[in-house]
XYZ file of C-alpha atoms in Angstrom:
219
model
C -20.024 -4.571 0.312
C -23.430 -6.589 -0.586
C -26.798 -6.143 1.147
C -25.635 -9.703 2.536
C -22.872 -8.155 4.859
C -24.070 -4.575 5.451
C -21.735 -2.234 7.133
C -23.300 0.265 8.749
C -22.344 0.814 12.063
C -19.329 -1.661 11.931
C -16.231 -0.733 13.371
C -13.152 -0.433 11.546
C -9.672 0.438 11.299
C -7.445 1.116 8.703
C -3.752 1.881 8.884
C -2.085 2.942 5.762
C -4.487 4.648 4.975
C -3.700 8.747 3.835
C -2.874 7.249 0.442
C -3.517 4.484 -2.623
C -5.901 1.494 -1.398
C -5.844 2.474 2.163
C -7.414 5.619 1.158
C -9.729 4.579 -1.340
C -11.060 1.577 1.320
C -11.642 4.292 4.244
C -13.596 5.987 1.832
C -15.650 2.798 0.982
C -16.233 1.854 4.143
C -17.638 5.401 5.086
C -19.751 5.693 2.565
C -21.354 2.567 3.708
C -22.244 3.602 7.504
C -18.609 2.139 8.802
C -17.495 3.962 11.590
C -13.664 4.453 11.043
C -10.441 5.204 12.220
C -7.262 5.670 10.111
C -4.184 5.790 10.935
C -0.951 6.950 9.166
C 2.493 8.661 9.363
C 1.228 11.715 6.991
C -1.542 13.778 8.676
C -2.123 15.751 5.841
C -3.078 13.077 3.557
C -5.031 11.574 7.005
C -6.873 15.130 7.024
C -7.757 14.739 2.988
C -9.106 11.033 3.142
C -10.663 12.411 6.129
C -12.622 15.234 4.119
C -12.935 12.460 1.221
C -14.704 10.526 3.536
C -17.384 13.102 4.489
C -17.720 14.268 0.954
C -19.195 10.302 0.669
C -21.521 10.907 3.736
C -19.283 9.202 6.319
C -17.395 10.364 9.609
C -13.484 9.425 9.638
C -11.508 9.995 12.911
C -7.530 10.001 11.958
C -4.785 9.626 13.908
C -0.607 9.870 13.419
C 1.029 6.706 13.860
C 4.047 5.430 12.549
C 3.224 1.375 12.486
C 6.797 0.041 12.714
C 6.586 1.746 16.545
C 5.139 -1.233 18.160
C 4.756 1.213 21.611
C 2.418 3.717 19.271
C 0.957 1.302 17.499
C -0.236 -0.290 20.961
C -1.222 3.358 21.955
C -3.504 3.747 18.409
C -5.452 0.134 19.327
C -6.337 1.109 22.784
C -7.648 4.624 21.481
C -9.461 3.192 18.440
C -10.925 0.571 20.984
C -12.301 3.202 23.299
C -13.334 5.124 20.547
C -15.478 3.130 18.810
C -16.542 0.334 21.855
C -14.321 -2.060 19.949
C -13.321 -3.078 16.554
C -14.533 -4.965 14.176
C -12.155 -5.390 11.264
C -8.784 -3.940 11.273
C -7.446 -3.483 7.794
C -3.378 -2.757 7.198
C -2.571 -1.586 4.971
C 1.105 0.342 5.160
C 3.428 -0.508 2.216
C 6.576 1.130 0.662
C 9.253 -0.543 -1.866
C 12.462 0.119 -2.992
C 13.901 -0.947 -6.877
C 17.575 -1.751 -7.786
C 20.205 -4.055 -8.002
C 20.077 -5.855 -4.495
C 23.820 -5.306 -3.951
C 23.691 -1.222 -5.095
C 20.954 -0.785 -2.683
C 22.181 0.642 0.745
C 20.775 -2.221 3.424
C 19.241 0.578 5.440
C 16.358 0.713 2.568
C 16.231 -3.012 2.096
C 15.801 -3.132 6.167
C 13.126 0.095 5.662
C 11.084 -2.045 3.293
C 11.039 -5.181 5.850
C 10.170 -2.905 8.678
C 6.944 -1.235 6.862
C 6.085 -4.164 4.856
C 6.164 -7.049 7.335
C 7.045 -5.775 10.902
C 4.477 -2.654 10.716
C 1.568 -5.497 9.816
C 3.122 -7.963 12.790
C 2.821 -4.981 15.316
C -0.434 -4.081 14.009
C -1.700 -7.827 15.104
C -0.346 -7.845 18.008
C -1.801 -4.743 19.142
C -5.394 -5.627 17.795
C -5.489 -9.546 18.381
C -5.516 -9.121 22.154
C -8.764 -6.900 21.333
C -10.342 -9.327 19.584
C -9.444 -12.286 21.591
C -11.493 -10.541 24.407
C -14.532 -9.878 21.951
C -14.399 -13.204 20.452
C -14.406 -11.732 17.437
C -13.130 -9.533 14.922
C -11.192 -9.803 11.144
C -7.392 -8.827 10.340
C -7.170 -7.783 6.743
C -3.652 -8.177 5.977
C -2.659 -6.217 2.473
C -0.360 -8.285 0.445
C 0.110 -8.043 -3.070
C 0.341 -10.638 -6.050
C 4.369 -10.414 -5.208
C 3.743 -12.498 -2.246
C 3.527 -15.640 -4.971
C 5.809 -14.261 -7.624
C 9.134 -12.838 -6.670
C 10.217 -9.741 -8.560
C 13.819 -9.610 -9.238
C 15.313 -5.800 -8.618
C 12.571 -5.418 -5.410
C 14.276 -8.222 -3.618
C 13.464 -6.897 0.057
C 9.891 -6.065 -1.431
C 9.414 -9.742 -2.927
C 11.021 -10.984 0.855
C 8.669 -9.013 2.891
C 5.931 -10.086 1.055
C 6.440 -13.667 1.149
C 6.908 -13.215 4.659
C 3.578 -11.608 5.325
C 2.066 -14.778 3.650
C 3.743 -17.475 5.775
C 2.825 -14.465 9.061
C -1.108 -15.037 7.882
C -0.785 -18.776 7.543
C 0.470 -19.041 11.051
C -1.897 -16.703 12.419
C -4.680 -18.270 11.138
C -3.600 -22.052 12.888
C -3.003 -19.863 16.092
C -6.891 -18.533 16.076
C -8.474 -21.848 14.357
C -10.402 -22.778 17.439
C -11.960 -19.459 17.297
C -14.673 -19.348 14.659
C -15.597 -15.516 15.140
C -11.826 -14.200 14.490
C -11.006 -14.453 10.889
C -7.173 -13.769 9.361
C -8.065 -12.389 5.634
C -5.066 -11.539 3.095
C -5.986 -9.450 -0.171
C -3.101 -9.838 -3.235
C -3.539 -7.161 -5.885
C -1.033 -6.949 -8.877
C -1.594 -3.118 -9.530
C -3.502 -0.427 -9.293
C -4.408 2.697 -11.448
C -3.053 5.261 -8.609
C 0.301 6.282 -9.128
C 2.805 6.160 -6.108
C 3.771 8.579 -4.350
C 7.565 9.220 -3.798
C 9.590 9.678 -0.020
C 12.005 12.322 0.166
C 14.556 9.111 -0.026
C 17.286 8.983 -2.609
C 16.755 8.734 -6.172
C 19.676 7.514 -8.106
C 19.316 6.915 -11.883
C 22.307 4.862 -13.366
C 21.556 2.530 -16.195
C 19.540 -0.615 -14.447
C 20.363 0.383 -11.183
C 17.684 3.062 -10.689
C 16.464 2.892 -7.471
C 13.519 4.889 -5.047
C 11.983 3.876 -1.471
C 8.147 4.805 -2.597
C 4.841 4.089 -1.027
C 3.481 1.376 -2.819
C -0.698 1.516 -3.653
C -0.572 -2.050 -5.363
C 1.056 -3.019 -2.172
């Protein structure tokens, strides 16, 4: 966020974003002049980043959407589009994870952790890319995490989905290479200083197998 690239006036979206780095971005990109959207399951914490936003002099309009709904995620492009007379850069940022023994892990969370980590970004492009394909332009930041490069034993699904949103950038960006104005952009923290926050999904504590489906800020 440089005097080089000043973003005032740019339109963005963020999904992801009521908590972690979603939430602290919005509220970077507001403070600079961005005009923003965010979307996320939790309106509260959408109504909070929202107020955090114009506490830094900015103007955040927030939406529900739950990004593995490829039908509502559809929905939230077209609305953000019309919105804002297009979008700019479209940052997701939705991430969860899930710790255990992969066997003592019910599949249903190991599928939940696929389905926010990796199909929630996939039907986030494919909502957006048609909008930028018509612009000629526009930038997908996809959130990754340093366990797209390093697999993490006891987060199997996690490490999975995360390799898989690597190899889902890299073929992106061959797909859009003739078009110099659309840009595919992944960022790979390790961690972050904000502590998850916890889903009302089971918490089991025995010995090494203690598991919990969380929201993940270091994505």
């Amino acid at each position: 966020m440089s005097a080089d690239y000043p973003l005032a006036g740019h339109r963005v979206v963020i999904t992801g974003a009521s908590s972690g780095i979603g939430a602290a971005t919005a509220v970077a990109f507001a403070a600079a002049g961005a005009r923003v959207v965010l979307g996320a399951r939790g309106r509260e914490g959408l109504d909070d980043v929202a107020s955090r936003c114009a506490a830094a002099g900015g103007i955040a309009i927030v939406r529900s959407v739950d990004c593995t709904d490829a039908a509502a995620v559809a929905a939230f492009a077209a609305e953000a589009r019309d919105l804002l007379s297009g979008i700019d850069l479209w940052f997701s940022c939705e991430g969860v994870g899930v710790l255990g023994r992969y066997e003592d892990v019910p599949i249903a969370d190991h599928a939940r952790v696929v389905d926010v980590n990796l199909v929630a970004h996939m039907n986030d492009v494919h909502a957006v890319l048609p909008i930028f394909l018509a612009q000629d332009r526009g930038i997908w930041v996809n959130m990754i995490s340093a366990g797209g490069f390093v697999a993490t034993p006891y987060a199997a699904a996690y490490s999975a989905s995360k390799f898989g949103l690597r190899g889902f950038s890299a073929a992106l960006r061959g797909e859009v290479s003739k078009r110099p104005h659309i840009h595919i952009c992944d960022v790979c923290p390790t961690l972050s200083t904000r502590p998850a926050s916890t889903t009302p999904a089971t918490i089991r504590a025995h010995g090494s197998r203690c598991r919990r489906v969380r929201s993940h800020p270091r994505r």
